[in-house]
Short mmCIF file of C-alpha atoms in Angstrom, two decimals:
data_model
loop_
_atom_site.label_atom_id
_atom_site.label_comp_id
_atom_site.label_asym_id
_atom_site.label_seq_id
_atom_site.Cartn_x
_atom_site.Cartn_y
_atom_site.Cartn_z
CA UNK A 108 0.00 0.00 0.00
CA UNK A 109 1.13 3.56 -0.82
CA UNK A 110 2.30 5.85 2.13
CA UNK A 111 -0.68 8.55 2.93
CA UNK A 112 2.37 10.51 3.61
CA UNK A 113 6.01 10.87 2.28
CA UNK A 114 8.95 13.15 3.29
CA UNK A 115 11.93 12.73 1.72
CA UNK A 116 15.03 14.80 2.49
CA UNK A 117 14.03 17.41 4.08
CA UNK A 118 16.10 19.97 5.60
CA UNK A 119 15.11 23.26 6.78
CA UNK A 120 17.40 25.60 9.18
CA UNK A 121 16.52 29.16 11.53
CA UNK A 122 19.39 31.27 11.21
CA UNK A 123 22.81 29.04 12.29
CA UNK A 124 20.23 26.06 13.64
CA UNK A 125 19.77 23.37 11.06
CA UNK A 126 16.77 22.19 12.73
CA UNK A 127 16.20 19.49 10.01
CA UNK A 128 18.70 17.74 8.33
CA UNK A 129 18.28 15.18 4.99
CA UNK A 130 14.79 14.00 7.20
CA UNK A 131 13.09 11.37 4.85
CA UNK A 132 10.05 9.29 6.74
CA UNK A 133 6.36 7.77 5.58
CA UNK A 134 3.50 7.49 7.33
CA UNK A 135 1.04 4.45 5.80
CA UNK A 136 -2.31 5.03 5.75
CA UNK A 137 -4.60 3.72 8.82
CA UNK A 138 -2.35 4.12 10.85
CA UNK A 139 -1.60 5.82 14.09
CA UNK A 140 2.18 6.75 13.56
CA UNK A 141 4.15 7.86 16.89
CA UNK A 142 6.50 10.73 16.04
CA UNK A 143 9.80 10.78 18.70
CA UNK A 144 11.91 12.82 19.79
CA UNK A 145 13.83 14.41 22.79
CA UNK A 146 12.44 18.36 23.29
CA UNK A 147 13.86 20.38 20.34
CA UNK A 148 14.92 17.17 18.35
CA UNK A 149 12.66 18.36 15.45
CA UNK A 150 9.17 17.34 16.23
CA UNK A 151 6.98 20.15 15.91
CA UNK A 152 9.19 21.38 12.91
CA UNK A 153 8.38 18.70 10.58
CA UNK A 154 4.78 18.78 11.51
CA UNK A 155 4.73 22.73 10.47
CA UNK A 156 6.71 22.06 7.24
CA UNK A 157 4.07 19.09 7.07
CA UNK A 158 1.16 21.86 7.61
CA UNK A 159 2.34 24.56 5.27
CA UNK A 160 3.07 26.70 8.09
CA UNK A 161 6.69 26.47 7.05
CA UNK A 162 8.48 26.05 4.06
CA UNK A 163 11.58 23.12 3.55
CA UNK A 164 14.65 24.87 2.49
CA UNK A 165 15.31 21.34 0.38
CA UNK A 166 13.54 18.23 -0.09
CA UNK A 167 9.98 17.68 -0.88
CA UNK A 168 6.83 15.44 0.88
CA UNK A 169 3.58 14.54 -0.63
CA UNK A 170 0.26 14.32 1.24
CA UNK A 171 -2.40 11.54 -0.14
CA UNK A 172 -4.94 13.45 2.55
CA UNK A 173 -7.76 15.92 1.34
CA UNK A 174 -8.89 16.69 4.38
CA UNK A 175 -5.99 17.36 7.14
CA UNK A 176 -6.63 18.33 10.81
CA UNK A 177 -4.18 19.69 12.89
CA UNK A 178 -4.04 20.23 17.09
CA UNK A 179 -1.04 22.49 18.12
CA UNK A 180 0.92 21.60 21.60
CA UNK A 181 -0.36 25.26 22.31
CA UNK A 182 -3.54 26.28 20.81
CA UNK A 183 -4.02 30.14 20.28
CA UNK A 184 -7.07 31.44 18.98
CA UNK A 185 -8.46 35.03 17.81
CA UNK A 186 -8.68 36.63 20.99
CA UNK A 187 -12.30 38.44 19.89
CA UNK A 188 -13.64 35.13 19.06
CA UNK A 189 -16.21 33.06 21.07
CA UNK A 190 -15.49 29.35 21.14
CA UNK A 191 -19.07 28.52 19.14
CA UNK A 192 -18.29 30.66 16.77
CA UNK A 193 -14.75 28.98 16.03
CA UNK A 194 -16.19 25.73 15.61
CA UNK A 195 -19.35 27.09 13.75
CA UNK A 196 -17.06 28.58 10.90
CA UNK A 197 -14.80 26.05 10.99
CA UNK A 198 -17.94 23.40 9.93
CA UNK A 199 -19.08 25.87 7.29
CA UNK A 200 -15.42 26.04 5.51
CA UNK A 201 -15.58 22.26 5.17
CA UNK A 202 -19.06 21.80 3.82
CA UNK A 203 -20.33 20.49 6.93
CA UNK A 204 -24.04 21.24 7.74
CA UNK A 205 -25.33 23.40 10.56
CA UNK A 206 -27.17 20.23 11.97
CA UNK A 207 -24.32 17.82 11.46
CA UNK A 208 -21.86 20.34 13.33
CA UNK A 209 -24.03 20.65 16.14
CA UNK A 210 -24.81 16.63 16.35
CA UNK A 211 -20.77 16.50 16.15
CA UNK A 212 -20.11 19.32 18.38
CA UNK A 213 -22.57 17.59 21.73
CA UNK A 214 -21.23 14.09 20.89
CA UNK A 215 -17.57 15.39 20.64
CA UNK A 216 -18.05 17.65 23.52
CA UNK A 217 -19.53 14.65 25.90
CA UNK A 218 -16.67 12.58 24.86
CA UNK A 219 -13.49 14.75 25.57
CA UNK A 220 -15.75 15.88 28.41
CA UNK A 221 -15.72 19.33 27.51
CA UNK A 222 -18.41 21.79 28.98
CA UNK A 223 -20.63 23.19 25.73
CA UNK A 224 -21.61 26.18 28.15
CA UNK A 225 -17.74 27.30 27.33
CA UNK A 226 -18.52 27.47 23.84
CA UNK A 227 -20.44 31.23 24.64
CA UNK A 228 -17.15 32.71 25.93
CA UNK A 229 -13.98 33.95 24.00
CA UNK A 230 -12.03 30.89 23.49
CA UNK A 231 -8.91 32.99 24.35
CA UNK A 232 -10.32 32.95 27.87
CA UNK A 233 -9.84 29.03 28.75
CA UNK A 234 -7.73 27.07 30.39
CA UNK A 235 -5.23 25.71 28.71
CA UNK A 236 -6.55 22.05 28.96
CA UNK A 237 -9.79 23.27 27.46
CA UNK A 238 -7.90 25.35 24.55
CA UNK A 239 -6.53 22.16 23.90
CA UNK A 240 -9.88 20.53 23.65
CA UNK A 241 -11.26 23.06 21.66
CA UNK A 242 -8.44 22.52 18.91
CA UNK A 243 -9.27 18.85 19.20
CA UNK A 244 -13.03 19.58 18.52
CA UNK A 245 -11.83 21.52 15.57
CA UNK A 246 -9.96 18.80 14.19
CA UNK A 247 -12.53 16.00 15.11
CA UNK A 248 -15.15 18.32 13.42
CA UNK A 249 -13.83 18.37 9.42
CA UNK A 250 -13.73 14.15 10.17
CA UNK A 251 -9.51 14.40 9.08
CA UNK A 252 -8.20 11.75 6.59
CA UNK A 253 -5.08 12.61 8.42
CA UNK A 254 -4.47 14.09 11.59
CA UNK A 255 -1.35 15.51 13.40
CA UNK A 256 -1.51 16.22 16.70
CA UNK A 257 1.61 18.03 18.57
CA UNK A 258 1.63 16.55 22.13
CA UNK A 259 -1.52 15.24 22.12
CA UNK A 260 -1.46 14.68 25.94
CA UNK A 261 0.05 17.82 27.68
CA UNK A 262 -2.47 20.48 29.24
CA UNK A 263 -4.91 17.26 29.47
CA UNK A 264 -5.88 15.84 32.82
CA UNK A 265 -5.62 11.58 33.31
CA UNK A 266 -9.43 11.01 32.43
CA UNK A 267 -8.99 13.46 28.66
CA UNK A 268 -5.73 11.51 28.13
CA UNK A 269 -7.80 8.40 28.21
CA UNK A 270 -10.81 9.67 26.26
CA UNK A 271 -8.37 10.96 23.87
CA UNK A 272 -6.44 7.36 23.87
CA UNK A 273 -10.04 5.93 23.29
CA UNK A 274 -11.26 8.31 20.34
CA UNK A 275 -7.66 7.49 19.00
CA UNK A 276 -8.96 4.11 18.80
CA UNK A 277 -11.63 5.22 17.06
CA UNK A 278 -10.10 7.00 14.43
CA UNK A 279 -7.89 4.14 13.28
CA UNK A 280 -10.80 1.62 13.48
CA UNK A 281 -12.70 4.14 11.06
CA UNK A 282 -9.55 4.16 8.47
CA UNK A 283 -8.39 7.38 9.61
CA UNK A 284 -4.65 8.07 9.64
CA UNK A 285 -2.71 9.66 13.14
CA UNK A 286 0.43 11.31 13.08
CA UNK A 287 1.24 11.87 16.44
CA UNK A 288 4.52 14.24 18.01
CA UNK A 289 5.15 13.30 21.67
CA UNK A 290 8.01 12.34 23.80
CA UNK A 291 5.54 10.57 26.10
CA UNK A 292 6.92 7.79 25.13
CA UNK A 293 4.63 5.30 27.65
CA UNK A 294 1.22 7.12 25.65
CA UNK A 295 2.09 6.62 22.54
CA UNK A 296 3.07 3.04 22.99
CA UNK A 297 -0.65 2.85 23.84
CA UNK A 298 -1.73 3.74 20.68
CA UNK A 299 0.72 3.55 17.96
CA UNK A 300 1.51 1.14 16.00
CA UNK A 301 4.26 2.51 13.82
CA UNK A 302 7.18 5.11 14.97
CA UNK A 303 9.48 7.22 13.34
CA UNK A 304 11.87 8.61 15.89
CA UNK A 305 14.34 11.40 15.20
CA UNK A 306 17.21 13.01 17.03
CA UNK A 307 18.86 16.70 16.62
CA UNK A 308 17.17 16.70 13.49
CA UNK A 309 18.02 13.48 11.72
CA UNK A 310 15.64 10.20 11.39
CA UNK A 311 17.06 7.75 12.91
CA UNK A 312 14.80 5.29 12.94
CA UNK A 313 11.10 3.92 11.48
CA UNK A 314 8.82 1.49 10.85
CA UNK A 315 6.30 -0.64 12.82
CA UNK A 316 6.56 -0.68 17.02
CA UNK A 317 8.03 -4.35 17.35
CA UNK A 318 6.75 -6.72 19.97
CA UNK A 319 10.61 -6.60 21.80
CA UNK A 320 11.50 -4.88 22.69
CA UNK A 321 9.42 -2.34 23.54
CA UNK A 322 9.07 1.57 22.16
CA UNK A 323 10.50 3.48 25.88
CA UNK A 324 13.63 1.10 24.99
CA UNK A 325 13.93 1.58 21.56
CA UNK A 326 13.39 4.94 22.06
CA UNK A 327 16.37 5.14 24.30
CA UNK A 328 18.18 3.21 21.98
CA UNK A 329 18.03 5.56 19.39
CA UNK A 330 18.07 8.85 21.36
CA UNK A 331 20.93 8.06 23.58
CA UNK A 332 20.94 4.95 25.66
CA UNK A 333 24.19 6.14 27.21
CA UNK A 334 22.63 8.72 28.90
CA UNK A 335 19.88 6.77 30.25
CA UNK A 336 21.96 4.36 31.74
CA UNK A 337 24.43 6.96 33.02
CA UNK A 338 21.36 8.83 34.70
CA UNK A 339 19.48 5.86 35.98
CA UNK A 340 22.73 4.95 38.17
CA UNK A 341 22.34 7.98 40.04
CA UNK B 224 -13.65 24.18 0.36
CA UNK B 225 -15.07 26.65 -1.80
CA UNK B 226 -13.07 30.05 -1.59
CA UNK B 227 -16.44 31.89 -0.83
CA UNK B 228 -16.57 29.84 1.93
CA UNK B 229 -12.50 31.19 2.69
CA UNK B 230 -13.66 35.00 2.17
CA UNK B 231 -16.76 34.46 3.98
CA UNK B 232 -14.58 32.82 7.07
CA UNK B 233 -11.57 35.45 6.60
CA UNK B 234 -14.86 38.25 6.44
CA UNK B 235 -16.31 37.05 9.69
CA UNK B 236 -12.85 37.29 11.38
CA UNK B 237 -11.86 40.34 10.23
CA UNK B 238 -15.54 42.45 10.95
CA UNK B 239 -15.63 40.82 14.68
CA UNK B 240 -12.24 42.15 15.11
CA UNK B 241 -12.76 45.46 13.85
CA UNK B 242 -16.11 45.41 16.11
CA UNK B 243 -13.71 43.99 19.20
CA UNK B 244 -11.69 46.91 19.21
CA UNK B 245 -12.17 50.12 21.24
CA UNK B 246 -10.33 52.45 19.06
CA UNK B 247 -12.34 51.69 16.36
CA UNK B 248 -15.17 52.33 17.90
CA UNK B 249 -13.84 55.30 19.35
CA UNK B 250 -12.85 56.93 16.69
CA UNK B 251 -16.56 55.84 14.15
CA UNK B 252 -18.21 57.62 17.06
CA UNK B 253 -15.75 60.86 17.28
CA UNK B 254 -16.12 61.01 13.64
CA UNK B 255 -19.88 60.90 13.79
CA UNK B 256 -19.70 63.41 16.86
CA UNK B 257 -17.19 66.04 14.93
CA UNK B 258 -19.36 65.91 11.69
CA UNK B 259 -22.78 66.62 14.12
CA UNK B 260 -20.98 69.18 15.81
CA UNK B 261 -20.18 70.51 12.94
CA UNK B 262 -23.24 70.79 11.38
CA UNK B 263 -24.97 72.01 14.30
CA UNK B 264 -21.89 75.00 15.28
CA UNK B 265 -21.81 75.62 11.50
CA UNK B 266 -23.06 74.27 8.85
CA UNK B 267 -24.44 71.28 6.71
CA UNK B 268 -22.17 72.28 3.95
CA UNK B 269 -19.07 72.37 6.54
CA UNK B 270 -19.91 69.10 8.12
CA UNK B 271 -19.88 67.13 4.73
CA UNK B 272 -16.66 68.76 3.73
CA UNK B 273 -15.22 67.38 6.65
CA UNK B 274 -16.47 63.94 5.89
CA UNK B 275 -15.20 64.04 2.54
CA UNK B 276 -11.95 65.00 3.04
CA UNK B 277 -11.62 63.11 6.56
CA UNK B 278 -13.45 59.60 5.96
CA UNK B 279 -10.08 58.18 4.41
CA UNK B 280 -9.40 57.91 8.29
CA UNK B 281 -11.69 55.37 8.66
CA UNK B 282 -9.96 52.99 6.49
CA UNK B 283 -6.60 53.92 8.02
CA UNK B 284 -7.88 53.42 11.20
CA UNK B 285 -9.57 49.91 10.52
CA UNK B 286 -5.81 48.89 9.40
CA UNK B 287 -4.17 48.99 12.98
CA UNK B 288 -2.65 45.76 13.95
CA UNK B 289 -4.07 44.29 10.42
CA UNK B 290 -1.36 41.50 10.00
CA UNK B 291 1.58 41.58 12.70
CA UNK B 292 0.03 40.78 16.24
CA UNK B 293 -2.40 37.73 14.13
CA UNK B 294 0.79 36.35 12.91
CA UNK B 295 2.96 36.60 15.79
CA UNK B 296 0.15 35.20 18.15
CA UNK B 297 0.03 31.36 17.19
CA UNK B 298 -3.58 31.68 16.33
CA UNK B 299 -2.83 31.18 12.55
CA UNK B 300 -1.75 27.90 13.13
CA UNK B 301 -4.83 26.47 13.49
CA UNK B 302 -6.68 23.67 11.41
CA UNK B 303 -8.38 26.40 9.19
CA UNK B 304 -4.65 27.96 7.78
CA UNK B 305 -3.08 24.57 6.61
CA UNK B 306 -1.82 23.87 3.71
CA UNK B 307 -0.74 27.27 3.19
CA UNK B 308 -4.04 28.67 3.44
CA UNK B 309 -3.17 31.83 6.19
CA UNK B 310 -1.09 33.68 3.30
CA UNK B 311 -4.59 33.93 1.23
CA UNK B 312 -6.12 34.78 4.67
CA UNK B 313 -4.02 37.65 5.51
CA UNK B 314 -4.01 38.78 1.60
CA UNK B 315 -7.54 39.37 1.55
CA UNK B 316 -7.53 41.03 4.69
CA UNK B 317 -6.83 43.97 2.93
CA UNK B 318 -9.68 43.62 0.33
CA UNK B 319 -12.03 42.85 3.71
CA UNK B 320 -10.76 45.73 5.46
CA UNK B 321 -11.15 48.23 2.80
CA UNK B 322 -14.79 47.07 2.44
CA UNK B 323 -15.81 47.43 5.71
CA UNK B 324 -14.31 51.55 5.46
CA UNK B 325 -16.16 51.72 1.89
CA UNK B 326 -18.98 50.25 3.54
CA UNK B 327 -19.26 52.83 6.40
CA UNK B 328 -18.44 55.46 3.90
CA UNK B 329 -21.20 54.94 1.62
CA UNK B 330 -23.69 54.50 4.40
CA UNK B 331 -22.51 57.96 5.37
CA UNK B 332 -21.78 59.40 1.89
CA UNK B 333 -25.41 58.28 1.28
CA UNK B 334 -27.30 59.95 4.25
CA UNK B 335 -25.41 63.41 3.35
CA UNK B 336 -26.09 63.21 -0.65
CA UNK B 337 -29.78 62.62 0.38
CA UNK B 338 -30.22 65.09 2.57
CA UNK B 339 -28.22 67.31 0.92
CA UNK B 340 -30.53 66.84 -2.49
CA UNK B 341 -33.72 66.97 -0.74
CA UNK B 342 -32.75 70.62 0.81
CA UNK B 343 -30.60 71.68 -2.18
CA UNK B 344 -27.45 72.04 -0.18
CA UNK B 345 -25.58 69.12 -2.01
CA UNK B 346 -22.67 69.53 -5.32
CA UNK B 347 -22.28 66.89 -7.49
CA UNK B 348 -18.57 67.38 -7.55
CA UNK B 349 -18.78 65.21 -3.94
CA UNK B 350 -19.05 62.50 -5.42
CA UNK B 351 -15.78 62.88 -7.75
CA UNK B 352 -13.86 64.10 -4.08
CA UNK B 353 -16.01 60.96 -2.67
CA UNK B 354 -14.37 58.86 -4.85
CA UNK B 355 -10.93 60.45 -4.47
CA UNK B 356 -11.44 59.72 -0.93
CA UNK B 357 -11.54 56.03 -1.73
CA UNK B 358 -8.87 56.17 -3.36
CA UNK B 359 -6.92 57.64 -0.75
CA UNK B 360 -8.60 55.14 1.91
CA UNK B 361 -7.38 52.17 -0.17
CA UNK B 362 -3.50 53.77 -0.21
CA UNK B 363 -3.87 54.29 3.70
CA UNK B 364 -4.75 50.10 4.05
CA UNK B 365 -2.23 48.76 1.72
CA UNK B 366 0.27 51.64 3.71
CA UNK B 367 -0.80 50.25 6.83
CA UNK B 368 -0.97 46.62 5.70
CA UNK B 369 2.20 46.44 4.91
CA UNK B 370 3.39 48.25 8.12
CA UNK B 371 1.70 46.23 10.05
CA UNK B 372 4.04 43.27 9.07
CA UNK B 373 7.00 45.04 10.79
CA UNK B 374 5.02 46.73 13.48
CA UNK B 375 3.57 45.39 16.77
CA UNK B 376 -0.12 46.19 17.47
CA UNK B 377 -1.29 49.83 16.34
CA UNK B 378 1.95 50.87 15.94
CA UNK B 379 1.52 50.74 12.10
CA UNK B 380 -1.20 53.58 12.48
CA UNK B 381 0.41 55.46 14.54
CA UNK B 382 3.67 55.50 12.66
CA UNK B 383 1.72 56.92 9.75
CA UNK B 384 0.08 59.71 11.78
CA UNK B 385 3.53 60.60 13.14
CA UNK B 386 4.92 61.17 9.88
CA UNK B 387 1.80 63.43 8.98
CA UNK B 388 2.54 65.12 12.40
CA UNK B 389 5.95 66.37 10.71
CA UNK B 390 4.72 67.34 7.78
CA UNK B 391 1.88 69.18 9.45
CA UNK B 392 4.99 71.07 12.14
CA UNK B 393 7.04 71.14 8.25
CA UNK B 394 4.29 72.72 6.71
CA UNK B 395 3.77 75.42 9.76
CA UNK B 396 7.34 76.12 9.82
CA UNK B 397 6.91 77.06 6.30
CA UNK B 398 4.14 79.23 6.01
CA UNK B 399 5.58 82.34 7.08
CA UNK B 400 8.25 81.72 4.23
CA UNK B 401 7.18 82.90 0.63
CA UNK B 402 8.73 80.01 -1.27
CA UNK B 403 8.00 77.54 1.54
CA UNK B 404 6.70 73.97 1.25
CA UNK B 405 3.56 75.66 2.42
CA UNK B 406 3.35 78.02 -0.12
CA UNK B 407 4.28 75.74 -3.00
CA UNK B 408 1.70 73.18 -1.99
CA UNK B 409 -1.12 75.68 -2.10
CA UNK B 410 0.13 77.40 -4.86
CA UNK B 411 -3.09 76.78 -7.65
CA UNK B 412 -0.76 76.78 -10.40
CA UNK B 413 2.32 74.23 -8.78
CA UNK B 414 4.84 75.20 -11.44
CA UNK B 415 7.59 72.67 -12.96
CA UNK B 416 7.42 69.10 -12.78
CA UNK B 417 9.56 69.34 -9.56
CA UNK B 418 6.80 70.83 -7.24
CA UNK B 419 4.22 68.45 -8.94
CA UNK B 420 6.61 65.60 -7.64
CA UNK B 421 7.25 67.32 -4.11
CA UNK B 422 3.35 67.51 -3.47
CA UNK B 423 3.20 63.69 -4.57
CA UNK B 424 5.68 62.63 -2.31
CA UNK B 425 4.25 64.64 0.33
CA UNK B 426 0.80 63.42 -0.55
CA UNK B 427 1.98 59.85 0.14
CA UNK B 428 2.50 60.50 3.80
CA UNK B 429 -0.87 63.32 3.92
CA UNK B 430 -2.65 61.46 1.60
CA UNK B 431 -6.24 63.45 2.22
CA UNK B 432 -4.73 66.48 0.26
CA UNK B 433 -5.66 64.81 -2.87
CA UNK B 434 -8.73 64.99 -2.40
CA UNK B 435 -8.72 68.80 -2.61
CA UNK B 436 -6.25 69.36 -5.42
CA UNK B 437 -7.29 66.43 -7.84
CA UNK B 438 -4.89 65.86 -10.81
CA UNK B 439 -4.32 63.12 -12.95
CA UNK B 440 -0.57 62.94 -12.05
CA UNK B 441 -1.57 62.71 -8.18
CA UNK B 442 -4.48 60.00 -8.43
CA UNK B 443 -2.15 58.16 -10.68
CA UNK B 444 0.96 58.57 -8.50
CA UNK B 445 -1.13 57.31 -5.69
CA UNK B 446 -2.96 54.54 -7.43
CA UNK B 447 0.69 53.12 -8.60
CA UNK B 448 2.11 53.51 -4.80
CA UNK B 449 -0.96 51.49 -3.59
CA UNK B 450 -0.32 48.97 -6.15
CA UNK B 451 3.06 48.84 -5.47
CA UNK B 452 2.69 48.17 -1.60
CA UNK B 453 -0.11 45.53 -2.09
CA UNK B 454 2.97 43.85 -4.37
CA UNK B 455 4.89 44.34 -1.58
CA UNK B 456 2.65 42.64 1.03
CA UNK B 457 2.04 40.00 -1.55
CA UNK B 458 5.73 39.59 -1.82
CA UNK B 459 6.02 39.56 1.59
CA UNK B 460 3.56 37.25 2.80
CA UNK B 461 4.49 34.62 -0.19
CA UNK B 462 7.43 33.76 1.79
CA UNK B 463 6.20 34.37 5.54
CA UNK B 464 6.60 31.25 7.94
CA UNK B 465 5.06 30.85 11.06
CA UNK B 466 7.47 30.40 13.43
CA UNK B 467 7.96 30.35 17.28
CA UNK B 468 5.68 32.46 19.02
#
């Protein structure tokens, strides 16, 4: 089967920082890919580049997906909008009827157990955890053929993670593709069942999460074992 | 996704901002206050004057913080921008921008041509220094566009405004001077090509004095800077990134 997604040496630098060197990774379709890395390894860079929100200085990647949704580590919003109105235009720019959105919106909204009263007040005005959940009720909206999610877990509290873990789930069993960036390593084991891990801006390695050993090791493996070792002796 | 559906999204966003701020506001209800005032100390004929030749203000004021503060806050990254989609966003923002000012405008424009023709107070050359006011509106948001990818909140508006500030102190420096800048820009004649250039390039910083001293050179001089700064912008914007915020 052809990859839903395909990167192939892509490089992109800020200034002196090559953040992003010769990266070259696919994601299949159906699947829910775990993207790796220690903090400032590359993640969220590739996921921008991914996004269109930045631009490879070489290289090139090709996205099979019509319909991509997308939930920044930190959501920001438009500080004068209201939350309803967000999701409300966002339904409208992807054909989605007025009826449909709101059927979406309550199911979503029960499931990520997010309180629909919220969506009356600016959206700049919540929490963090329920910006988050707002970006994810964006995404789930548009139903994504592919979505990337940049730490899907942080700002969440233990019983989102696990509706988020469960609709996850969902996603895949509906033939939906996942991309997710994390260094949670123990959550996305949970989910994934492919990984592509990369380190100071290389890809080091890919491909499906093995049986043995499991993804924390491999992970350490390929992001410096040494160090582990060194620091679990202390 | 249908790009009505785009310029209907990148509408909504821009009117509810324009609608969130308190400047705005502020100044659509000192304008509507100064022309009232007007009218009422003076004259109908006075009051319209001052619209015409002040409304441009509207669409320079609608421009504050039009690109920079949007980009720089994170909330372009969202699932609506992908694929590239915020550079069309912010692109049209000047199109949506200077249709909300023409939109005001003509609602005004509209009220004073028909009660000026229903008590025979109104000229028909209004709505020649009407449209040179458009004109001059549409220069002050691709000015202030294209500012406002350099400057941080209003600061794009108010950088403007400062440089009409020192041509207004340049101008009364001058007047007591016979062949001052004063003098030369309200001389009716404006002799040689070189004080028909020196009023342009003043007129690109004050652009409202067009608007009074209409001339093919000036209108065209200003059309071709507006076109050059939306070329600018779209130059500009082609190669933005979103980075860190």
């Amino acid at each position: 089967m052809a990859p839903l997604l395909q990167a192939q040496r892509l490089c992109k630098s800020f200034g002196e920082v090559e953040a992003l060197k010769n990266a070259s990774f696919d994601v299949q379709a159906n699947s829910v890919t775990g993207f790796l890395g220690e903090n400032g390894a590359g993640k969220t860079t590739v996921l921008k580049l991914l996004l269109g929100f930045l631009r490879p200085d070489c290289g090139c990647f090709s996205v099979g997906a019509e319909r991509i949704g997308y939930v920044p580590e930190r959501p920001a919003f438009f500080p004068w909008l209201r939350g309803g109105e967000i999701l409300e235009h966002t339904a409208r720019l992807f054909g989605i009827s007025r009826s449909e959105a709101e059927e979406r919106t309550d199911l979503l909204c029960r499931r990520l157990a997010f309180d629909r009263r919220l969506l009356g007040r600016k959206a700049q005005t919540y929490s963090l955890g329920n910006q988050k959940k707002l970006s994810y009720l964006q995404s789930l909206l548009i139903r994504p053929d592919l979505l990337m999610i940049d730490e899907p877990f942080s700002a969440l509290d233990p019983a989102s993670i696990r509706s988020v873990r469960l609709i996850f789930r969902g996603l895949k069993d509906q033939g939906r593709t996942l991309l997710l960036s994390s260094h949670l390593v123990s959550e996305l084991e949970k989910v994934c069942d492919a990984f592509i891990i990369i380190r100071a801006g290389r890809i080091v390695a890919q491909g499906p999460i093995p049986a043995q050993p499991d993804l924390e090791s491999l992970f350490f493996y390929y992001t410096g074992a040494g160090e582990y070792r060194s620091a679990s002796r202390l | 996704m249908a790009s009505r559906d785009r310029l209907r999204l990148a509408f909504f966003i821009s009117w509810r901002k324009l609608l969130a701020s308190r400047v705005n506001v502020l100044v659509g209800c000192g304008f509507l206050f100064l022309l009232a005032f007007l009218w009422i100390k003076d004259s109908f004929r006075v009051s319209s004057g001052a619209f015409l030749y002040l409304f441009p203000y509207l669409f320079l004021f609608f421009s504050q913080d039009m690109m920079g503060d949007e980009i720089r806050s994170g909330a372009l990254e969202n699932v609506i921008f992908v694929s590239g989609r915020f550079r069309v966003y912010l692109l049209s923002k000047n199109a949506l921008v200077a249709a909300c000012g023409l939109g005001i405008a003509s609602v005004l424009f509209s009220a004073i041509a028909l009660y000026g023709s229903l008590t025979r107070q109104f000229e028909t050359h209004s709505f020649g220094l009407f449209a040179t006011g458009i004109l001059v509106g549409a220069y002050y948001v691709a000015l202030a566009g294209f500012l406002s990818l350099f400057f941080r909140a209003g600061s794009n508006v108010l950088a403007v405004l400062l440089g009409q500030i020192a041509i207004f102190v340049a101008l009364l420096f001058s007047a007591s001077q016979r062949s001052g800048l004063a003098a030369r820009l309200t001389d009716a004649s404006v002799p040689g090509m070189g004080a028909r250039l020196e009023f342009l390039g003043v007129s690109l910083v004050l652009p409202n004095i067009i608007i009074g001293r209409r001339s093919w050179l000036n209108l065209l001089g200003l059309g071709a800077m507006t076109g050059l700064l939306f070329a600018l912008q779209s130059w500009k914007i082609g190669s933005l990134e979103l980075r860190k915020k």
